[in-house]
Short mmCIF file of C-alpha atoms in Angstrom, two decimals:
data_model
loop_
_atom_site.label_atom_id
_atom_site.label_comp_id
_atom_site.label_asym_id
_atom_site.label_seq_id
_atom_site.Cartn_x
_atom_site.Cartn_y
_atom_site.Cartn_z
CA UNK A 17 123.69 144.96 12.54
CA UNK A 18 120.22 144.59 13.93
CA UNK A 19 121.82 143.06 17.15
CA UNK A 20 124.05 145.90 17.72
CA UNK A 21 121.12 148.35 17.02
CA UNK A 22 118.92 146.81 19.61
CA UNK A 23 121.87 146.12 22.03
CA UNK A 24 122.45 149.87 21.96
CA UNK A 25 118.44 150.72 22.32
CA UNK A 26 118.94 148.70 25.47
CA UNK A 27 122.12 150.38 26.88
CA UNK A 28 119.94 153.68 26.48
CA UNK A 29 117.53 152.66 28.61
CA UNK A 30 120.03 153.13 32.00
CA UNK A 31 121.43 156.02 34.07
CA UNK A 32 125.18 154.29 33.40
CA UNK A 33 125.02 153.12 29.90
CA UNK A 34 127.84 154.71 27.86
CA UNK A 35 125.82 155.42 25.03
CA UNK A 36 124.84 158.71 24.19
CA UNK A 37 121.42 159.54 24.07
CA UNK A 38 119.06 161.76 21.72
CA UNK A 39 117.46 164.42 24.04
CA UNK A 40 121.10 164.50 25.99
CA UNK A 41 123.04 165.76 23.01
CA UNK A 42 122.81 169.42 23.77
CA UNK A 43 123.53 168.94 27.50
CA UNK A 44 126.36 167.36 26.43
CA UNK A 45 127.72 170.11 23.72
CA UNK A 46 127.38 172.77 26.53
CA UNK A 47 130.18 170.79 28.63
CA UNK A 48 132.43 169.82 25.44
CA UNK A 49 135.73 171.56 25.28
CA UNK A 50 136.64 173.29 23.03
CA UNK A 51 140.47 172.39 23.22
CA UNK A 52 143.31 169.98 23.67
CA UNK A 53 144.20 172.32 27.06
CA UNK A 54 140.94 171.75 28.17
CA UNK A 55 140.49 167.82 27.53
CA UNK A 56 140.90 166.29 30.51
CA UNK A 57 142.90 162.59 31.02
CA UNK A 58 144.09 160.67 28.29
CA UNK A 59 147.56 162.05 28.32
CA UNK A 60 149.58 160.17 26.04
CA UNK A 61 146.86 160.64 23.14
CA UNK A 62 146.59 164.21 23.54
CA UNK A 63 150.20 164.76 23.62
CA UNK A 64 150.55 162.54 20.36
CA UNK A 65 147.43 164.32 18.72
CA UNK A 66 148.86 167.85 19.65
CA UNK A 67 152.31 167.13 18.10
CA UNK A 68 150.62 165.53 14.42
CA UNK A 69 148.53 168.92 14.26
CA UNK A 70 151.23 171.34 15.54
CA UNK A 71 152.82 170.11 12.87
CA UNK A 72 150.80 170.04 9.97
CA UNK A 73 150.57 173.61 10.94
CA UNK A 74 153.89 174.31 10.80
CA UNK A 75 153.67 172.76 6.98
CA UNK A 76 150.80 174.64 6.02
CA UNK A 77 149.35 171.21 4.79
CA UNK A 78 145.86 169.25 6.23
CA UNK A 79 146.29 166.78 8.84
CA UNK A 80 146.71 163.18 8.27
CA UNK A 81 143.97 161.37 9.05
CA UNK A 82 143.01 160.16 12.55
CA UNK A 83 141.70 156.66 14.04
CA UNK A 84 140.03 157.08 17.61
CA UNK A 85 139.33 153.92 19.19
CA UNK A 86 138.02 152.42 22.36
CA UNK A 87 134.78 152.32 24.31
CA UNK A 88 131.91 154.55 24.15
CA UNK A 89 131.61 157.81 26.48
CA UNK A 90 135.27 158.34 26.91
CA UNK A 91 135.50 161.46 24.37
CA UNK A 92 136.09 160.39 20.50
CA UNK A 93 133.63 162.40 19.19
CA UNK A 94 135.01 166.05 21.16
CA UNK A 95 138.59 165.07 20.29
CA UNK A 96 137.22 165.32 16.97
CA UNK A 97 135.55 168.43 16.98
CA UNK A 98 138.72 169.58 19.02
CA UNK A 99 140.87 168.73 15.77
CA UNK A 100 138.84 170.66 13.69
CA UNK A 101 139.06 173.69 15.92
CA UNK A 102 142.89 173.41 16.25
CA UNK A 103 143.20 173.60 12.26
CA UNK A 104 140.52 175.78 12.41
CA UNK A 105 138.74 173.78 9.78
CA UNK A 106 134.82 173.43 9.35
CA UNK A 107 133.80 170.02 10.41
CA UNK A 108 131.63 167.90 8.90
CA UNK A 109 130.02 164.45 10.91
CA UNK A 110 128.32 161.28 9.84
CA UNK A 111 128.98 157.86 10.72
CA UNK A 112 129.54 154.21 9.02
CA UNK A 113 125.79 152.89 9.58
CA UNK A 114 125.02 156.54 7.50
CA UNK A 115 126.97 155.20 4.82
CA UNK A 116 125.74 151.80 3.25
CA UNK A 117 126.08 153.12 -0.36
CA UNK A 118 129.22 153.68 -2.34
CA UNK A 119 127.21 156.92 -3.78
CA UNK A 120 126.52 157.71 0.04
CA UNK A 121 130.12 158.61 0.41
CA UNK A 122 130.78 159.98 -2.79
CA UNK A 123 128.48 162.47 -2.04
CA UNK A 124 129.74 163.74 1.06
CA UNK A 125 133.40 163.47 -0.06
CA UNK A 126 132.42 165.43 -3.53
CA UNK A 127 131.04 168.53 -1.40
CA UNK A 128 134.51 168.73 0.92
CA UNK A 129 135.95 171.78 0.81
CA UNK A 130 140.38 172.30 1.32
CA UNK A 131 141.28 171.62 4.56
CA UNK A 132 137.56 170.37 5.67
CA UNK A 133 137.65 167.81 8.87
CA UNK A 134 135.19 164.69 7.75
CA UNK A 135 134.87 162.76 11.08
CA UNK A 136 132.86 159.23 10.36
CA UNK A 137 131.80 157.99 13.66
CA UNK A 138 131.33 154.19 13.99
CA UNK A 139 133.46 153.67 10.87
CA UNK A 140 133.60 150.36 11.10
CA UNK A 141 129.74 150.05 10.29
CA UNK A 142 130.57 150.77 7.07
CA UNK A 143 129.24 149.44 3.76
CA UNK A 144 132.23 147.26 2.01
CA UNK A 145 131.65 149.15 -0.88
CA UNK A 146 131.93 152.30 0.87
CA UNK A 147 135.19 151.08 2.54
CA UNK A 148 136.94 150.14 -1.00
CA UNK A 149 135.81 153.58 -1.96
CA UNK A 150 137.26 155.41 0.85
CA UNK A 151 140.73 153.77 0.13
CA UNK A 152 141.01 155.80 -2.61
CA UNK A 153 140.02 159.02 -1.33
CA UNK A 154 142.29 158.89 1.85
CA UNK A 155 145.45 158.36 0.08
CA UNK A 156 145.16 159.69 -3.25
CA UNK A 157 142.22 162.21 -2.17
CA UNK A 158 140.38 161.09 -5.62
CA UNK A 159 137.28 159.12 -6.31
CA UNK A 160 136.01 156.97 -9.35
CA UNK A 161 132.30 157.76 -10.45
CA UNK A 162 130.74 154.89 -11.98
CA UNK A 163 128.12 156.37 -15.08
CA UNK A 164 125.42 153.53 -16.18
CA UNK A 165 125.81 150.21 -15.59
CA UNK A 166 126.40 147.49 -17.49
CA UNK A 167 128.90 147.51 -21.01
CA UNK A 168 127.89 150.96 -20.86
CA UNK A 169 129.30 152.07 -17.45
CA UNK A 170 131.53 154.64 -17.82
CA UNK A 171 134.20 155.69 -14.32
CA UNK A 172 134.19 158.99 -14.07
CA UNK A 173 137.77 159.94 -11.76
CA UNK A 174 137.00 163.09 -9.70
CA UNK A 175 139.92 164.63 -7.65
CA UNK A 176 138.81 166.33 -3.76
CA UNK A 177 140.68 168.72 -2.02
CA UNK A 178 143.08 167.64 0.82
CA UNK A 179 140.83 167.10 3.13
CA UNK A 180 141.53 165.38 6.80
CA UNK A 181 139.58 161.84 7.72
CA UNK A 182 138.79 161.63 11.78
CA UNK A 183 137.62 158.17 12.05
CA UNK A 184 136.28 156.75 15.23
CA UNK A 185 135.39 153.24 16.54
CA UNK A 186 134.73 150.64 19.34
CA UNK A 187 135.51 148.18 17.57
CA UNK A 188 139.24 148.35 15.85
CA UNK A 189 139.27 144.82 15.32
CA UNK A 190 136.56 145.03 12.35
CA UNK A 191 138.57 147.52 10.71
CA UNK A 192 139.99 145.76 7.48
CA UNK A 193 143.80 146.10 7.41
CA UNK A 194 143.58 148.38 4.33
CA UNK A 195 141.59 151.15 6.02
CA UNK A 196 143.85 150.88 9.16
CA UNK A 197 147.03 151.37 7.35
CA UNK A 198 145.78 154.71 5.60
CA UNK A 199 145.35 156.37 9.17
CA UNK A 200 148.63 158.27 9.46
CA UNK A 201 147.60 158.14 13.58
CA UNK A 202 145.73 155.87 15.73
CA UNK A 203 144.92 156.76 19.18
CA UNK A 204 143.15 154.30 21.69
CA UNK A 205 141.45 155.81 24.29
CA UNK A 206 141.27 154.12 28.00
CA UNK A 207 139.24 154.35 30.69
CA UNK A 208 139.47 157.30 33.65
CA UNK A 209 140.71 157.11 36.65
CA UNK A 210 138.78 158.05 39.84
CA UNK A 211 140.88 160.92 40.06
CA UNK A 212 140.75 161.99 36.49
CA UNK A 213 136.93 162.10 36.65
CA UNK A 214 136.91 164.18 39.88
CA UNK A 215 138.64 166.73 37.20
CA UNK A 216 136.12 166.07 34.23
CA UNK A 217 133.24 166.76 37.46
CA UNK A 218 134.93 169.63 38.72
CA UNK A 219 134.81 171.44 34.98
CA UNK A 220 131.20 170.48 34.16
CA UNK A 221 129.97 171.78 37.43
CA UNK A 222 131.69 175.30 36.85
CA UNK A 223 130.00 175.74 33.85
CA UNK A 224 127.06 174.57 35.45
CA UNK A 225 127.53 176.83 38.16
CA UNK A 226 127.41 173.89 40.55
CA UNK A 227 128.61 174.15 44.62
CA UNK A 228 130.30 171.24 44.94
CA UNK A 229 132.59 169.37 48.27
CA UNK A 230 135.51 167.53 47.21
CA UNK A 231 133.87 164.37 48.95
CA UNK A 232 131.27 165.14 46.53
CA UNK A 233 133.06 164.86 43.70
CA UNK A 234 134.67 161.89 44.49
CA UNK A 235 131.36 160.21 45.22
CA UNK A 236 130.25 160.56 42.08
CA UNK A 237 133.54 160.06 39.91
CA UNK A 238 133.57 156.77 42.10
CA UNK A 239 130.58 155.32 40.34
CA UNK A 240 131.00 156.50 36.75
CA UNK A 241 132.89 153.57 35.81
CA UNK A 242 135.64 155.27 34.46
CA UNK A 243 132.97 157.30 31.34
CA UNK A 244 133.26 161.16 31.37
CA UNK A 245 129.68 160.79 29.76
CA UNK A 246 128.28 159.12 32.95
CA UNK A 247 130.10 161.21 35.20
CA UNK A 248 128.34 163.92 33.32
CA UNK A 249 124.98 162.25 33.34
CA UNK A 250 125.01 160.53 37.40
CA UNK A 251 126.24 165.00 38.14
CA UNK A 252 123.33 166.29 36.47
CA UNK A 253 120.83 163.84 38.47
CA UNK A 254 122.52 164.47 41.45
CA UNK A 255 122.00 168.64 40.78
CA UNK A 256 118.43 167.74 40.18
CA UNK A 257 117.74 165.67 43.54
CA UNK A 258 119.88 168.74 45.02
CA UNK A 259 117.10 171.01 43.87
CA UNK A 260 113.68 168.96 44.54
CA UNK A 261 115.75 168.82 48.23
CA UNK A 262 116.29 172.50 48.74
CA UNK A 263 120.50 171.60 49.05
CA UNK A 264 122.73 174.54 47.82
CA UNK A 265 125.89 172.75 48.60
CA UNK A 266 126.75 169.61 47.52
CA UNK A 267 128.68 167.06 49.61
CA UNK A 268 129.70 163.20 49.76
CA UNK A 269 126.05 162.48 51.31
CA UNK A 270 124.00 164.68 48.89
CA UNK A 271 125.58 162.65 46.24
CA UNK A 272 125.30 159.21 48.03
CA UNK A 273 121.60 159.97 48.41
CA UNK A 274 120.61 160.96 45.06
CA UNK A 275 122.63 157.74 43.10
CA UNK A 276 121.50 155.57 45.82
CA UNK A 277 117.74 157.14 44.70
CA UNK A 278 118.72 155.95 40.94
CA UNK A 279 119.92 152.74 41.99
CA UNK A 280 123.23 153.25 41.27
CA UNK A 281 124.85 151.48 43.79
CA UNK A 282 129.16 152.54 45.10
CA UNK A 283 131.10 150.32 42.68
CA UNK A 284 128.66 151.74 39.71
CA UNK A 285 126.43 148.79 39.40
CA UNK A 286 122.80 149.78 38.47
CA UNK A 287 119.87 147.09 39.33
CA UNK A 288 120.20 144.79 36.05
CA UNK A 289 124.16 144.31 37.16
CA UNK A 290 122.76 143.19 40.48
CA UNK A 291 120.13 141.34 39.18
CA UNK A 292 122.83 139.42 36.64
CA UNK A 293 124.99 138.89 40.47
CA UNK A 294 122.38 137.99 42.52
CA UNK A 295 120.54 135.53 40.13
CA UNK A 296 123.90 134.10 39.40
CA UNK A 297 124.81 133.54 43.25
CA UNK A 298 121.30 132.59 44.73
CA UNK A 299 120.12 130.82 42.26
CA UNK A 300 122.65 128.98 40.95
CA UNK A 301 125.22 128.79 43.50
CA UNK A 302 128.19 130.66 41.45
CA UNK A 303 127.78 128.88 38.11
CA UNK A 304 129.09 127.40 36.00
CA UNK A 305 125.50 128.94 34.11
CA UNK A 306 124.47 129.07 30.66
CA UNK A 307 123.99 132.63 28.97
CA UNK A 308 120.39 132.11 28.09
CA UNK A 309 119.56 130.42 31.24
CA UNK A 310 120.95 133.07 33.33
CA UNK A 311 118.73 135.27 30.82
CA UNK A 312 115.79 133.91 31.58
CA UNK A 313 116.76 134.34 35.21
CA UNK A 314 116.77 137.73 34.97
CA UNK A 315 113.90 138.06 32.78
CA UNK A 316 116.26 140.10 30.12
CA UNK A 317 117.18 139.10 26.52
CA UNK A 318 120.18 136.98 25.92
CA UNK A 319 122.27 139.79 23.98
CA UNK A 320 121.13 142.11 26.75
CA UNK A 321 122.86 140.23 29.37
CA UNK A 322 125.53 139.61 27.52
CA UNK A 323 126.45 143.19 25.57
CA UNK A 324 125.22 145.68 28.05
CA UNK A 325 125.29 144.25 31.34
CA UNK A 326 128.45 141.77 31.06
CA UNK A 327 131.03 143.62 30.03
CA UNK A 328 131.63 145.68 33.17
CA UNK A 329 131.05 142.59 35.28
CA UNK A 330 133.77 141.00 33.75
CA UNK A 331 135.98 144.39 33.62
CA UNK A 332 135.42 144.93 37.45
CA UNK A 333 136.43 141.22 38.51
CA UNK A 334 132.90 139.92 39.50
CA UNK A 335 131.89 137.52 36.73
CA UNK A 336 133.84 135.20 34.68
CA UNK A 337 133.37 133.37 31.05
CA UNK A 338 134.59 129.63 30.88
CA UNK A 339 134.11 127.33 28.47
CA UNK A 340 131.47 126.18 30.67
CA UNK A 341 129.19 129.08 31.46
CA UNK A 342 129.21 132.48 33.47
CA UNK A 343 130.24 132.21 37.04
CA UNK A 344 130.74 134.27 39.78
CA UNK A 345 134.00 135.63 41.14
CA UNK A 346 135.16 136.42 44.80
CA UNK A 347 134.23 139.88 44.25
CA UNK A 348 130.96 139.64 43.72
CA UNK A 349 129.93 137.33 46.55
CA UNK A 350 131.89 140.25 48.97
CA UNK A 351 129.71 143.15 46.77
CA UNK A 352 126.82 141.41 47.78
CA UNK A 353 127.65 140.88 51.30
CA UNK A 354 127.60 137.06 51.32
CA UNK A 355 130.51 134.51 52.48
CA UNK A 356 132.29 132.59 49.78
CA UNK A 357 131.42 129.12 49.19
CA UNK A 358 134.24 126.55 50.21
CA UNK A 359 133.46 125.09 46.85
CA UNK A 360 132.84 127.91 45.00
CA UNK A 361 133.36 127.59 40.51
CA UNK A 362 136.12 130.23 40.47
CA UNK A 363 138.13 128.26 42.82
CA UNK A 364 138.28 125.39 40.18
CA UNK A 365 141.60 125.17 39.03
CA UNK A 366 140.59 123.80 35.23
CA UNK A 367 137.90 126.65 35.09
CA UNK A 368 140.59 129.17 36.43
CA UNK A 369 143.33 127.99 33.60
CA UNK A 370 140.34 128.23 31.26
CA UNK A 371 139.61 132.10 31.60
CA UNK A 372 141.71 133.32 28.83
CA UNK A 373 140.13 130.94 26.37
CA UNK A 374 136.84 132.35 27.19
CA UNK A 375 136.75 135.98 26.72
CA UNK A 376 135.15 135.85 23.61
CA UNK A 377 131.45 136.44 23.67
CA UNK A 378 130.42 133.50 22.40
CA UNK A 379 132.15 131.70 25.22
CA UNK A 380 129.87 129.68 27.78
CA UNK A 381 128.37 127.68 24.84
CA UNK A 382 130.61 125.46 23.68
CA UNK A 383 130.54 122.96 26.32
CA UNK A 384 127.90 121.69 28.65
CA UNK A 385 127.47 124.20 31.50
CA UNK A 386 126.21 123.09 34.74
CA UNK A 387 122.45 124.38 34.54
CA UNK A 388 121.43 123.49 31.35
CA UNK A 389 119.93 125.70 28.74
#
């Protein structure tokens, strides 16, 4: 718990980091919309959502309950306030690290009211005995009070109203199968296109009452690695370097100018991506490199490397995991403008076949890497 916690504190601290942040909240409720005919991208998952509440409308009755998966920033938390408004339903939010308590939950479930939306975010965070509780209350919308403790406890059933469960996650894999199963739909959510975040830009900077080029647009859509909620976040500094600049129109080179300004370089890669790159090229020719020596490289924490900065790298083709260590791809060499070793560690045929035993994160520390840690 604690390492996701700081893992996330860390993501905060940069201009592309997926994770929401505190003071952005309201920025980011302005641009939220309000409907399925609004949301932009994710096709198949609105079509599917739009069809399981069209027709719990048709039988009067609450929605079944809802799993969002997938990685953070790419709009869980609006399709759920979007449910609610199709059944126009209150909504009521709070998420699994809320929720360590069975009596947490009870709470929250005891004070539904008929047709009420309940959207948990981060479900899988949740307490086990929160979990066993919530079994209950999904499928046979009832919960079991326990009174006292001891000989003397006493269970205490209590019956809810129909009430509809939007649960949402980045990590479906934690899930126990129990919980899964009582989900009546379970939409994953997938990263944007380039051309689906031009859309998502073009929305947010009508309501911001933004002049915007096409060129633009695409500028900025082309570094938001595929998250709506960085696209959101790179537009908004690019309005503000706009302004300091005197620029009423913004075009490919305003936008260029202000990310480059941020350090956010064209493929989306802010300076601790590079750093990761560049320490794993110079310094130790391509790898194969230990985690925590490539770490100390950098001068970042080990889980920092690895949760906030790695993932993308790996996503985007310019660092591998082996059984041996990080190394770096092709890709990266070419994004950093340097010729490809003849005898470069991605070229090794046994490292090669052993990519797809390494993609866990722990991989890189079960055998002896090159360099040590």
């Amino acid at each position: 718990m604690a390492r996701e916690d700081g893992a996330a504190v860390n993501a905060r601290d940069r201009l592309v980091s997926p994770v929401d942040e505190p003071d952005e909240k309201q920025l980011e409720s302005a641009l939220r919309p309000a409907n399925l005919d609004e949301f932009v991208g994710q096709k198949r998952v609105r079509q599917q959502l739009s069809l399981v509440l069209e027709a719990s409308r048709l039988r009067g009755r609450s929605a079944d309950h809802v799993l969002l998966s997938g990685p953070p920033g790419l709009g869980k938390t609006t399709l759920a306030m979007i449910i609610a408004e199709e059944m126009g339903a209150p909504l009521r939010i709070s998420s699994g690290p809320a929720i360590q308590h069975a009596g947490d939950l009870a709470a929250i479930l005891s004070s539904l009211t008929e047709g009420e939306v309940l959207f948990l975010d981060e479900i899988h965070r949740m307490s086990r005995p929160a979990e066993e509780m919530l079994y209950m209350a999904m499928e046979d919308f009832r919960v079991d009070i326990v009174v006292g403790k001891g000989a003397g406890a006493t269970s205490i059933p209590l019956d809810l109203p129909p009430f509809t469960l939007v649960g949402a996650t980045t990590r479906a894999g934690l899930l126990p199968g129990p919980l899964r199963d009582r989900f009546g739909f379970t939409g994953h959510l997938e990263f944007y296109s380039v051309e689906e975040l031009e859309l998502v830009l073009r929305r947010s900077a009508g309501l911001m009452d933004l002049a915007m080029t096409a060129e633009g647009f695409a500028e900025v859509a082309s570094r938001s690695r595929g998250t709506p909620r960085i696209a959101n976040r790179l537009l908004r500094r690019v309005r503000d370097w706009a302004l300091v600049h005197g620029i009423d129109r913004i075009d490919a080179r305003t936008s260029s100018a202000a990310l480059d300004m941020y350090e956010v370089d064209a493929r989306g890669l802010d300076r601790l991506d590079r750093s990761v790159l560049e320490a794993l090229v110079t310094k130790f020719g391509g790898g194969p490199v230990g985690l925590s020596t490539l770490a100390i490289a950098v001068g970042e924490e080990t889980e920092t490397v690895e949760t906030v900065a790695e993932p993308y790298l790996v996503r985007e083709g310019l660092l591998g995991r082996t059984p041996r260590g990080r190394i770096a791809m092709a890709a990266a060499w070419d994004h950093l403008g340097l010729a490809v070793p003849e005898h470069a560690a991605f070229q090794d045929p046994g490292l090669r076949a052993a990519f797809g035993a390494a993609a866990s994160p722990s991989a890189g520390e079960d055998a002896p890497p090159l360099f040590e840690d």
